[in-house]
Coordinates of C-alpha atoms in Angstrom, one line a residue:
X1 CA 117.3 82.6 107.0
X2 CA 118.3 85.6 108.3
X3 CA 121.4 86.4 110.9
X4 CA 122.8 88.8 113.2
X5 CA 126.0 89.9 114.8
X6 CA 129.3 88.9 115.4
X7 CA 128.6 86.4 118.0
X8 CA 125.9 84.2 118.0
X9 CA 125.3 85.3 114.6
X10 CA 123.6 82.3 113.2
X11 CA 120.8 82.0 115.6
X12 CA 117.9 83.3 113.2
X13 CA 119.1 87.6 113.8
X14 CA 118.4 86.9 116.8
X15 CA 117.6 90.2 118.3
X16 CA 116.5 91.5 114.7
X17 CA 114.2 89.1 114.1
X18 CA 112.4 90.3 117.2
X19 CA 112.0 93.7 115.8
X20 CA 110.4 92.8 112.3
X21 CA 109.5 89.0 113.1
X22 CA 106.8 90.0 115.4
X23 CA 105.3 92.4 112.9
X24 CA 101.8 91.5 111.8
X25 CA 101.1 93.0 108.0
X26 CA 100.8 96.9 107.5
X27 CA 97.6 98.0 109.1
X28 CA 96.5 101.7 108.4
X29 CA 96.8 104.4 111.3
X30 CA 93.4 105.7 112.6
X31 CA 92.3 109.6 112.0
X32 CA 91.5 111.0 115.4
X33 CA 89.5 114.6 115.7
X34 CA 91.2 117.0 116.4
X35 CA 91.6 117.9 120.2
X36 CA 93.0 121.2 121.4
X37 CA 96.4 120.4 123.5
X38 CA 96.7 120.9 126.6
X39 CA 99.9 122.9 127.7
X40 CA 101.3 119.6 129.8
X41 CA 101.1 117.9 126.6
X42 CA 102.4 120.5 124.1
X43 CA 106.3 119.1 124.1
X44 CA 105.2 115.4 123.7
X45 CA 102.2 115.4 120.5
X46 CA 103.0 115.3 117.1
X47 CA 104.8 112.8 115.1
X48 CA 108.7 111.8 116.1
X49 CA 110.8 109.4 113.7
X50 CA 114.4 107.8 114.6
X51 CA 116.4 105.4 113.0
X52 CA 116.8 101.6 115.5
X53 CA 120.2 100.5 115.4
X54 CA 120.0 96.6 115.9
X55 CA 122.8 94.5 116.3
X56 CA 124.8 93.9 113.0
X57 CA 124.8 97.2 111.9
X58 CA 121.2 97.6 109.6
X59 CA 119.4 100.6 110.9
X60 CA 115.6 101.1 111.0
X61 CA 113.4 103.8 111.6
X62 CA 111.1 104.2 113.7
X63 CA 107.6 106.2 113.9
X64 CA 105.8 107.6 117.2
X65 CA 102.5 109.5 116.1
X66 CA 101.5 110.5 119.6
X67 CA 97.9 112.5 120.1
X68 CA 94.7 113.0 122.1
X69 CA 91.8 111.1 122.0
X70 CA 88.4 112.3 122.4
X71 CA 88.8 112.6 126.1
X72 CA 91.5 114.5 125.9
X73 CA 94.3 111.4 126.7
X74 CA 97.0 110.6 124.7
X75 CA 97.5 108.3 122.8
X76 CA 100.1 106.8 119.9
X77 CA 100.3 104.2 117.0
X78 CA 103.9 103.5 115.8
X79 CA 105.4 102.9 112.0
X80 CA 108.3 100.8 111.0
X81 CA 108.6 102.5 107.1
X82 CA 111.9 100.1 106.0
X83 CA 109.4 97.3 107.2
X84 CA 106.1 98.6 105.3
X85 CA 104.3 98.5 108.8
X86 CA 101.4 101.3 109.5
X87 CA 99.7 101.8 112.4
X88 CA 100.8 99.1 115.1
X89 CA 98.9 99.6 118.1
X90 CA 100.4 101.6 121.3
X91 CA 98.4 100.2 124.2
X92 CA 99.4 103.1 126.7
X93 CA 101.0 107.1 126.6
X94 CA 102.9 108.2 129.7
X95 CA 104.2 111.6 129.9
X96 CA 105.6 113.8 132.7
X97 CA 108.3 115.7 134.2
X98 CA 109.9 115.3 130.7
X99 CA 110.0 111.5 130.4
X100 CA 107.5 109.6 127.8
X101 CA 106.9 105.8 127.7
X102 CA 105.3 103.5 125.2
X103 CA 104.1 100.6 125.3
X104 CA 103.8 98.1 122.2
X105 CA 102.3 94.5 123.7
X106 CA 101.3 93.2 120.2
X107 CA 105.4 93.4 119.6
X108 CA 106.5 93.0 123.3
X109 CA 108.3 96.2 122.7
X110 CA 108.5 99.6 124.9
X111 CA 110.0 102.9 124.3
X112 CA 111.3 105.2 127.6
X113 CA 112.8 108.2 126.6
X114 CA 113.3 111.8 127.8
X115 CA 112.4 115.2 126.1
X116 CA 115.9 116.7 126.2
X117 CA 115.0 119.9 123.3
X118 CA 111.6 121.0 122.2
X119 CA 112.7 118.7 118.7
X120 CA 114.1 116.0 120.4
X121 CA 113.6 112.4 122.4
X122 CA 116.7 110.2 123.7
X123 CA 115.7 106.8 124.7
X124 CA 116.1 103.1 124.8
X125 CA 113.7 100.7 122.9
X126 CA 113.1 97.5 124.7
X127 CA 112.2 94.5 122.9
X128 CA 112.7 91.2 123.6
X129 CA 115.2 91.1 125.9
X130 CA 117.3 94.0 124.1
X131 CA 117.9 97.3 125.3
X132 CA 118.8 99.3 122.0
X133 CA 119.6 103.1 122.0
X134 CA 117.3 105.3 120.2
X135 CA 117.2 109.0 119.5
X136 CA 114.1 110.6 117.7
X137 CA 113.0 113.7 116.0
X138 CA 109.9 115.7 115.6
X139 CA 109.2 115.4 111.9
X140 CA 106.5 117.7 110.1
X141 CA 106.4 114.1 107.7
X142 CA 107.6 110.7 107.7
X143 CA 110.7 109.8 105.6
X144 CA 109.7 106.5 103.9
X145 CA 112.4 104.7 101.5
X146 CA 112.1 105.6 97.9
X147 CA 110.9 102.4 96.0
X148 CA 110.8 103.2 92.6
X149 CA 110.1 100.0 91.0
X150 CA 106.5 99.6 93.2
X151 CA 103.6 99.5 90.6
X152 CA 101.0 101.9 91.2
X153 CA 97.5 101.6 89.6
X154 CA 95.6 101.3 87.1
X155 CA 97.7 98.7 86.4
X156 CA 97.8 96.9 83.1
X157 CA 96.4 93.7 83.8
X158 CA 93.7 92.1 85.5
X159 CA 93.9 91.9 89.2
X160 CA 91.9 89.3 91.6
X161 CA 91.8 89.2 95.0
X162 CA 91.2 85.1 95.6
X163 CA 90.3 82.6 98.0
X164 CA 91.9 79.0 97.8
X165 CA 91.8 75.5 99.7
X166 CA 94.6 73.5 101.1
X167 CA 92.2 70.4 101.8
X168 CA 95.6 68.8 104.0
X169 CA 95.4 71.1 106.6
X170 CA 91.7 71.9 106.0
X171 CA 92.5 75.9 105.8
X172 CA 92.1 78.4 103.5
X173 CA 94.7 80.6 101.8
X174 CA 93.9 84.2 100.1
X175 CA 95.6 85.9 97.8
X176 CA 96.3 88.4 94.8
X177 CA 96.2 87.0 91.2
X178 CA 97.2 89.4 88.5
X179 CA 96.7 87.8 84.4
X180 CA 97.6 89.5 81.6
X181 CA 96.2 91.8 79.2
X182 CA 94.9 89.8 76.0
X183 CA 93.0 86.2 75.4
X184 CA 94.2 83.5 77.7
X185 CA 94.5 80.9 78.9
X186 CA 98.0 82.5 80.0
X187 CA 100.8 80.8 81.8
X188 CA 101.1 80.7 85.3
X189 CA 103.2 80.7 88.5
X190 CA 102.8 80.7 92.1
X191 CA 105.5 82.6 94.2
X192 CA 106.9 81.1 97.4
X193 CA 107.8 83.3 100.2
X194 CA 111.0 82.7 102.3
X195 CA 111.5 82.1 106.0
X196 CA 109.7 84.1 108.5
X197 CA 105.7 85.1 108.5
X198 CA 105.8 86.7 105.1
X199 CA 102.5 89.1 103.5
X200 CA 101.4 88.2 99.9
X201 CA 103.9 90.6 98.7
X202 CA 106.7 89.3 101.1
X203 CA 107.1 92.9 102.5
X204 CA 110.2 93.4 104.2
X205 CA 113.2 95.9 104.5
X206 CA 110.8 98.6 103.3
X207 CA 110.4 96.5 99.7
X208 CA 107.7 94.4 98.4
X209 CA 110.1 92.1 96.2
X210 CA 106.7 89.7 95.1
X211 CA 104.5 92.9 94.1
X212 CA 107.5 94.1 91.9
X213 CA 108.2 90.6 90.2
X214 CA 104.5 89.8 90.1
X215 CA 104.1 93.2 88.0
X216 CA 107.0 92.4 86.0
X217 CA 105.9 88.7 84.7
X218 CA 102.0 89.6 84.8
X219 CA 103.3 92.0 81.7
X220 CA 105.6 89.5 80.1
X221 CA 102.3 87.7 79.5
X222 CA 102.8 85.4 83.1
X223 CA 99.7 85.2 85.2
X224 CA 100.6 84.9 89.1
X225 CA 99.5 84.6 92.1
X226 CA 101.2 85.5 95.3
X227 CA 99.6 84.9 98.7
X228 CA 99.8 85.4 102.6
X229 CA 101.6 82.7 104.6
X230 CA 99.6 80.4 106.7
X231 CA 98.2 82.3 109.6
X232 CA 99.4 86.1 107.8
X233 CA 96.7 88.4 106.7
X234 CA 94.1 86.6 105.0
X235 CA 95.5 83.1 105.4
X236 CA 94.1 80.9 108.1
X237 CA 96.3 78.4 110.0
X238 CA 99.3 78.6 112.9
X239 CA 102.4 79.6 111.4
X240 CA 104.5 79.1 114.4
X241 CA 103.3 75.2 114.3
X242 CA 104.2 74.9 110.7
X243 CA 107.5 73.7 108.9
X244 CA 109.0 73.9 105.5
X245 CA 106.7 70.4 104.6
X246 CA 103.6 72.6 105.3
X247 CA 104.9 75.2 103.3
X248 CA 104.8 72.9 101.1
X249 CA 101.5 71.3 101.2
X250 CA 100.4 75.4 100.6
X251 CA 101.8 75.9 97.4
X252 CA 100.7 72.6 96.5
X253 CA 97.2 73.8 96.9
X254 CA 97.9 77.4 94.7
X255 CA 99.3 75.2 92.0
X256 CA 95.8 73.2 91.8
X257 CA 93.8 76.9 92.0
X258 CA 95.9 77.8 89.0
X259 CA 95.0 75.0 87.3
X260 CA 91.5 75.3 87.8
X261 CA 91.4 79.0 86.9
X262 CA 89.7 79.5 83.2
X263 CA 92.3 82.2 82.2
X264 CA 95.4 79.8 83.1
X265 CA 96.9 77.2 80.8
X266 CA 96.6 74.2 83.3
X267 CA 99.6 72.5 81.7
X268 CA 102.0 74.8 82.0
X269 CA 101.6 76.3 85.5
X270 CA 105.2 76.6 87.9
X271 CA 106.4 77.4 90.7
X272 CA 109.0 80.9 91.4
X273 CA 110.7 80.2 95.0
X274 CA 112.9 82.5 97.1
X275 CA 115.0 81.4 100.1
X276 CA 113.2 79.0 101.5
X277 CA 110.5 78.8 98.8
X278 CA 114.0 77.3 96.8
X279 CA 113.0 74.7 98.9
X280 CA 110.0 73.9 99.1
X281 CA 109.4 74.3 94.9
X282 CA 111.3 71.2 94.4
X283 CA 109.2 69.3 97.3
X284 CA 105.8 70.3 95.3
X285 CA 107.6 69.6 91.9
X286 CA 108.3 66.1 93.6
X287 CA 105.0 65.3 95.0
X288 CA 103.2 66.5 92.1
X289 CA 103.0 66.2 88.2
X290 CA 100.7 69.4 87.7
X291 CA 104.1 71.4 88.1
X292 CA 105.5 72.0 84.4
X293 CA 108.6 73.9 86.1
X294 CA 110.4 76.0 88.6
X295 CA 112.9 78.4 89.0
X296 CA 114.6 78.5 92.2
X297 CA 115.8 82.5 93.9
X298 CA 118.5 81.5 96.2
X299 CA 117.4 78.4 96.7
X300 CA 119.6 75.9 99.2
X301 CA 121.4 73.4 97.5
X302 CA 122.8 72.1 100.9
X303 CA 121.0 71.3 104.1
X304 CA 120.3 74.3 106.8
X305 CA 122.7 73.7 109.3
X306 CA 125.8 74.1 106.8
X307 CA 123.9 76.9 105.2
X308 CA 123.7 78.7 108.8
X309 CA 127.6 77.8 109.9
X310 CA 128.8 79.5 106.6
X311 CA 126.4 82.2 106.8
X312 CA 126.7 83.1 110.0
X313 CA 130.9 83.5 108.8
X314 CA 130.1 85.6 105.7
X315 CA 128.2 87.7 107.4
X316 CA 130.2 88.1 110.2
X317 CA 133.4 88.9 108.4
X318 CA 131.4 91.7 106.3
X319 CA 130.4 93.3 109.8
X320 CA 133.8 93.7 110.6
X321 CA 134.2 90.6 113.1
X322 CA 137.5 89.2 113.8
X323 CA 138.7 85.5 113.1
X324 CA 138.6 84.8 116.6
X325 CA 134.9 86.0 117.8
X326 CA 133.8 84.3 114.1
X327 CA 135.4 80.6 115.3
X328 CA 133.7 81.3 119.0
X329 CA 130.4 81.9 117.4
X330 CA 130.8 78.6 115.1
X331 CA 131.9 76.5 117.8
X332 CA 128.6 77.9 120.0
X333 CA 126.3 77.3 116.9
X334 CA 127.7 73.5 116.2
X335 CA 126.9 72.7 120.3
X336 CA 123.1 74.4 119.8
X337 CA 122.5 73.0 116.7
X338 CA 123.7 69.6 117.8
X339 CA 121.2 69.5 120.5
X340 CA 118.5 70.6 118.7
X341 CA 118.9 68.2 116.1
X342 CA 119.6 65.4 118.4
X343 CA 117.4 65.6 121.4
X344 CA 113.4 64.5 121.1
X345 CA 112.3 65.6 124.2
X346 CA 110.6 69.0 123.8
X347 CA 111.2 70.1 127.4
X348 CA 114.8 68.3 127.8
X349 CA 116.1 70.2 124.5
X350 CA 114.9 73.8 126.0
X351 CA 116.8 72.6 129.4
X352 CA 120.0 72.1 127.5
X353 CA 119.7 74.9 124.8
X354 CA 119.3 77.0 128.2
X355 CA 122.5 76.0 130.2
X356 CA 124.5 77.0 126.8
X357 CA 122.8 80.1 126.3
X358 CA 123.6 81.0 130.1
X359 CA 127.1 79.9 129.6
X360 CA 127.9 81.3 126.4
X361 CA 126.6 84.7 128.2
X362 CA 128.7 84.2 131.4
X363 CA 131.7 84.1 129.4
X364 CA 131.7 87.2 127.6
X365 CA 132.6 90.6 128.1
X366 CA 130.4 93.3 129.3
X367 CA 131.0 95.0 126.5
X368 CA 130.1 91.7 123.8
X369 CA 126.7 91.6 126.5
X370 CA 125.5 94.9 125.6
X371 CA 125.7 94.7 122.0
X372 CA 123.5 91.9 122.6
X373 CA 120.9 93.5 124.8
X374 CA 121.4 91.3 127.1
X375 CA 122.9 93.0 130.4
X376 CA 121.6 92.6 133.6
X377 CA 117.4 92.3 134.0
X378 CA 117.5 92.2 130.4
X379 CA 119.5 88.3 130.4
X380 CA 116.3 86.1 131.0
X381 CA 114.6 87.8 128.3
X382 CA 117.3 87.7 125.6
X383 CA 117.2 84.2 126.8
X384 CA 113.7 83.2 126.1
X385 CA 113.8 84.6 122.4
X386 CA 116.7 82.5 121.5
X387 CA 114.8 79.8 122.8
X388 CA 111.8 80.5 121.0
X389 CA 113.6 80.7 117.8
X390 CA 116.2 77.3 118.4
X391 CA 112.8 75.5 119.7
X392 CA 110.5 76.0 117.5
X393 CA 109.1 73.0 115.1
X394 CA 110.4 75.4 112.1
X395 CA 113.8 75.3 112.6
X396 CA 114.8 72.1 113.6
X397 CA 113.1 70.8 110.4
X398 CA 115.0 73.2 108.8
X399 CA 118.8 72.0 110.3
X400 CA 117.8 68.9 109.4
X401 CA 116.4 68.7 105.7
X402 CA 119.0 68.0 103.1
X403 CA 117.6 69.3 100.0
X404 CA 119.9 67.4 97.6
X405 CA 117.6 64.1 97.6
X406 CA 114.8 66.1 96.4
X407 CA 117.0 67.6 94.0
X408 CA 117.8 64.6 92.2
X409 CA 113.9 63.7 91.6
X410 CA 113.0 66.5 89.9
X411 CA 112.3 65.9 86.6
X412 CA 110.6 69.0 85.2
X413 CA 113.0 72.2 84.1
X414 CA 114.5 74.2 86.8
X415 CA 116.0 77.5 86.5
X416 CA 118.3 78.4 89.6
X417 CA 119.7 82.0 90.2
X418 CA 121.6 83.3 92.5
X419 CA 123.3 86.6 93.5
X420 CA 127.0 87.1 93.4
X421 CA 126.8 88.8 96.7
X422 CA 124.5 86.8 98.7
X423 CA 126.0 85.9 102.3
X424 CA 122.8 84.2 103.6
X425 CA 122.9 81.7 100.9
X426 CA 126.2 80.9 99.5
X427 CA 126.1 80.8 95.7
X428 CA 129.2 79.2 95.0
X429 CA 128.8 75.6 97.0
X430 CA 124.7 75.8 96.6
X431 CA 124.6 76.3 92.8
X432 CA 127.1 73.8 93.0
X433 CA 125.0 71.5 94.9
X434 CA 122.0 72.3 92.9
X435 CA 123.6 71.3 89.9
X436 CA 125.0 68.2 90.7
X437 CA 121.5 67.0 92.0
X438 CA 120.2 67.9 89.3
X439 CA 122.5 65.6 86.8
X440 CA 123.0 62.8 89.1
X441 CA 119.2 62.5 88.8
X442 CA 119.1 62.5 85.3
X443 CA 117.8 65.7 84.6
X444 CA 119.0 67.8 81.4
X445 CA 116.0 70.5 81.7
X446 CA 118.5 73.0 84.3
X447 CA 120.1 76.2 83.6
X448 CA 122.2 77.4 86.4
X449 CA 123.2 80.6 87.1
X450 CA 125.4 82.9 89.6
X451 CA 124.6 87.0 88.2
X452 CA 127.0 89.4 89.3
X453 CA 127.0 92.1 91.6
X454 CA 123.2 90.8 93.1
X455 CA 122.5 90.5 96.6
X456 CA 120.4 87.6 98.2
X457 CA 117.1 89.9 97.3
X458 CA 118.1 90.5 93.8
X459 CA 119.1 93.6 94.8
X460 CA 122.3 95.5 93.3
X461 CA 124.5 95.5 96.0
X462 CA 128.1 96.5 97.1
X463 CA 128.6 93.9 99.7
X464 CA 125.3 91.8 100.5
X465 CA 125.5 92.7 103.8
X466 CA 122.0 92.5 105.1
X467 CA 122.3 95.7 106.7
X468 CA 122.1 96.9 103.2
X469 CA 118.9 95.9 102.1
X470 CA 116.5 98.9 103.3
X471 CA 119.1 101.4 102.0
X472 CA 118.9 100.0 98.5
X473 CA 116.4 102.0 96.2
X474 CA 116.3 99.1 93.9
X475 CA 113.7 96.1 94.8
X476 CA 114.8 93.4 92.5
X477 CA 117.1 93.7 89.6
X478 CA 115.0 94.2 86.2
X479 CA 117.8 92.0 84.4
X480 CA 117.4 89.1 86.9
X481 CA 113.8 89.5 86.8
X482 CA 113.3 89.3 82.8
X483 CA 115.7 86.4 82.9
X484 CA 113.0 84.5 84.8
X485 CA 110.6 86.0 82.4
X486 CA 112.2 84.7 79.1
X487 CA 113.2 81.7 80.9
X488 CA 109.7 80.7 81.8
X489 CA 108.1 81.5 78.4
X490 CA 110.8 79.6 76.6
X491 CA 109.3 76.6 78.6
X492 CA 105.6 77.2 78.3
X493 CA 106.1 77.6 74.4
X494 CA 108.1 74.0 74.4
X495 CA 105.1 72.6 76.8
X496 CA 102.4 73.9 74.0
X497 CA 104.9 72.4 71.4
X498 CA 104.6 69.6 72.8
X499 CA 101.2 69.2 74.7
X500 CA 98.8 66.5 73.4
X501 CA 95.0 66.9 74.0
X502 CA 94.9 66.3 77.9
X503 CA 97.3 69.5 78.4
X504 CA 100.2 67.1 79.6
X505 CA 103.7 68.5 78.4
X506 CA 105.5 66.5 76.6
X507 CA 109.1 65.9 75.9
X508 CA 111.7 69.2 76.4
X509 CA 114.5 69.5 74.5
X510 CA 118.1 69.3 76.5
X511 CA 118.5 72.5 78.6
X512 CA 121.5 72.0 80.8
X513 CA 123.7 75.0 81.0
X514 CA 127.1 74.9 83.9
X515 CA 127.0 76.9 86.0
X516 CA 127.7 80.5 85.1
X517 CA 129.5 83.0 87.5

């Protein structure tokens, strides 16, 4: 749930989504022999790093590492460091009179740029449909983002690298399972990426959010398991086919590995979901009684298309964008987001999304056209990736699903938090909704919570601007994270209070709290 710019802000970042959306999990660079250098290619080798300034504002660097091969030929692989990404494959090196390109096909991006100093590249990445400036440096080494919070081992806890079933969609899931130190059986969790093709350790902006909070739990005495998306690193299956219900169906399968794991406590296993996985723990909590709890990270309380309308205004107005460009873009999202919710046809809704996209285009300024990428040759492609993105199975689900109906089923105990500062989802009206779901369905087991000064990644912000996220040192807040902690061992200790010989929890003691700002 992630947006872009000024106008057309809500459609899914749009442009930024193509830069890190695309982005397969971090591979590691090759080591190539050393080659002596010819003169002709003396400017150009070496390793050249520039900071990508997408639409919106957020800036991200950008790694050439451009050599010879054996025969003597260059050739490249490219990092993104605020995205974690090693290694992505250059398919061809072109250099001469001065002027390299790059080409990136497993990204659909391309770099042309000329060698102005002996230190020095200006040039224009291509990705697409965008055409964004970018100016690059030779480096001796890579800057990477401080991350001080990332575990490093030996760790201290038991780590397992597993293999899982989701019989539904006949596929199998991988991931890492860390358990505490000490005799088990412990209890346990599943985390629950948000939108977009996330890695076990949802890596993105340069942060690993689920490697941080999996170390913190797993030594609060938590055993959990995080895992690649459908179709991501280990994980078989098409995530581009997939909607928020498969999601679902996913971490309804990790909750039944947990439970059949000998050092977990198979009646008090949860569920910990972020973003999106705020929705789709109250769908598995629903659908299943093996869930003892969850706690919901910037869950939705409200459904996705008045999510996107208000986030695409927040977000906006922290980029600077004035009233009148902010009610253009709303009135541009409700016609889009009309159709795509309201027309079946597959082909008829891509007709009709098209004709807007052309005339929303036609009517702006060549100025509001660049900062879009999408001038001249570059229109048809800036066209077809807002297509992809408003036509894919994904996102219609997601304008459509009210969450609140869900809500009020759920009859386990559910912690929600969410940051002061989040713009992509609102806390004020999604606690709000959250709650009230909660107690019209009769559930007392809720603590609700709004925690100051966090961003929508649990970060400590200043605005919540997303263009902040790679800048921040901090993964996730230590104080948000050990209220999960307490939070969920309060619970497991009432489940064992409680459990009677099968392992079935019995009843909790009243936990409703109002909501907290």
């Amino acid at each position: 749930m992630y947006t872009n710019s000024p106008l057309l802000s809500g459609l899914l970042f749009l442009v930024m989504g193509i830069v890190w959306g695309s982005i397969s999990p971090p591979a590691q660079a090759q080591e190539l022999p050393t080659t002596p250098v010819p003169p002709a290619y003396e400017p150009i080798v070496g390793t050249w790093q520039g900071d990508l300034t997408v639409p919106g504002g957020m800036s991200l660097a950008m790694v050439f590492h451009i050599e010879l091969d054996e025969e003597g030929d260059l050739t490249a692989s490219a990092d993104s460091p605020d995205q974690g990404v090693q290694g992505m494959a250059v398919e061809s090196v072109r250099f001469e009179d001065g002027r390299v390109e790059l080409h990136l096909p497993s990204i659909s991006g391309r770099f042309e740029g000329i060698l102005e100093e002996a230190e020095s590249l200006k040039g224009t990445w291509f990705q697409g449909g965008a055409e964004l400036p970018l100016e690059m440096s030779r480096v001796d080494e890579v800057v990477r983002p401080e991350r001080p919070q990332e575990p490093e081992p030996p760790f201290p806890y038991a780590e397992e690298e597993v293999r899982y079933p989701n019989p539904q969609a006949e596929i199998q899931l991988e991931g890492t399972l860390t358990i505490p130190e000490g005799s088990g059986p412990f209890p346990a969790v599943a985390l629950i990426s948000g939108s977009g093709a996330q890695n076990r350790d949802l890596e993105l902006f340069g942060h690993r959010p689920f490697k941080v909070l999996a170390d913190h739990l797993t030594q609060r005495g938590i055993a959990v398991l995080r895992s690649d998306d459908r179709g991501v690193g280990g994980s078989e299956g098409d995530f581009s086919e997939a909607t928020t219900r498969d999601f679902a169906d996913d971490a309804a399968a990790a909750v039944t590995y947990l439970r059949s794991h000998p050092e977990v406590d198979p009646g008090a296993v949860g569920l910990v979901g972020l973003s999106e996985g705020g929705l789709i723990a109250p769908m598995v909590a629903v659908d299943s009684p093996e869930v003892a709890f969850i706690v919901l990270l910037a869950g939705p309380g409200l459904p996705g298309e008045e999510i996107l309308y208000r986030q695409g205004e927040l977000i906006s107005q922290a980029m600077g964008a004035s009233e009148d460009d902010i009610q253009t873009n709303l009135r541009l999202q409700e016609r889009l987001f009309r159709i795509v919710v309201e027309e079946e046809d597959d082909d008829a809704r891509k007709q009709r999304l098209e004709t807007i996209l052309r005339e929303a285009l036609a009517d702006m300024s060549e100025e509001e056209r660049a900062a879009l990428g999408s001038t001249g040759e570059a229109e048809d492609g800036w066209v077809r990736s807002q297509l992809a993105s408003l036509s894919g199975p994904w996102f219609r689900y997601f304008l459509m699903h009210d969450p609140r109906p869900v809500l009020r089923q759920v009859q386990v105990p559910v912690l929600a938090l969410n940051g002061e500062l989040d713009l992509q989802v609102p806390p004020a009206e999604n606690l709000a909704a959250i709650e009230a779901a909660l107690r019209e369905g009769g559930n007392e087991a809720f603590v609700v919570r709004e925690l100051p000064g966090l961003n929508h990644l649990f970060q400590t912000a200043e605005t919540g601007a997303p263009a902040e996220y790679s800048r921040i040192e901090e993964t996730m807040s230590p104080e948000a994270m050990e209220l999960v902690a307490q939070w969920i061992l309060e619970q497991t200790q009432r489940i064992d209070a409680g459990a009677d010989g099968a392992g079935h929890h019995g009843t909790l003691g009243a936990r409703r709290s109002r909501l907290i700002r």
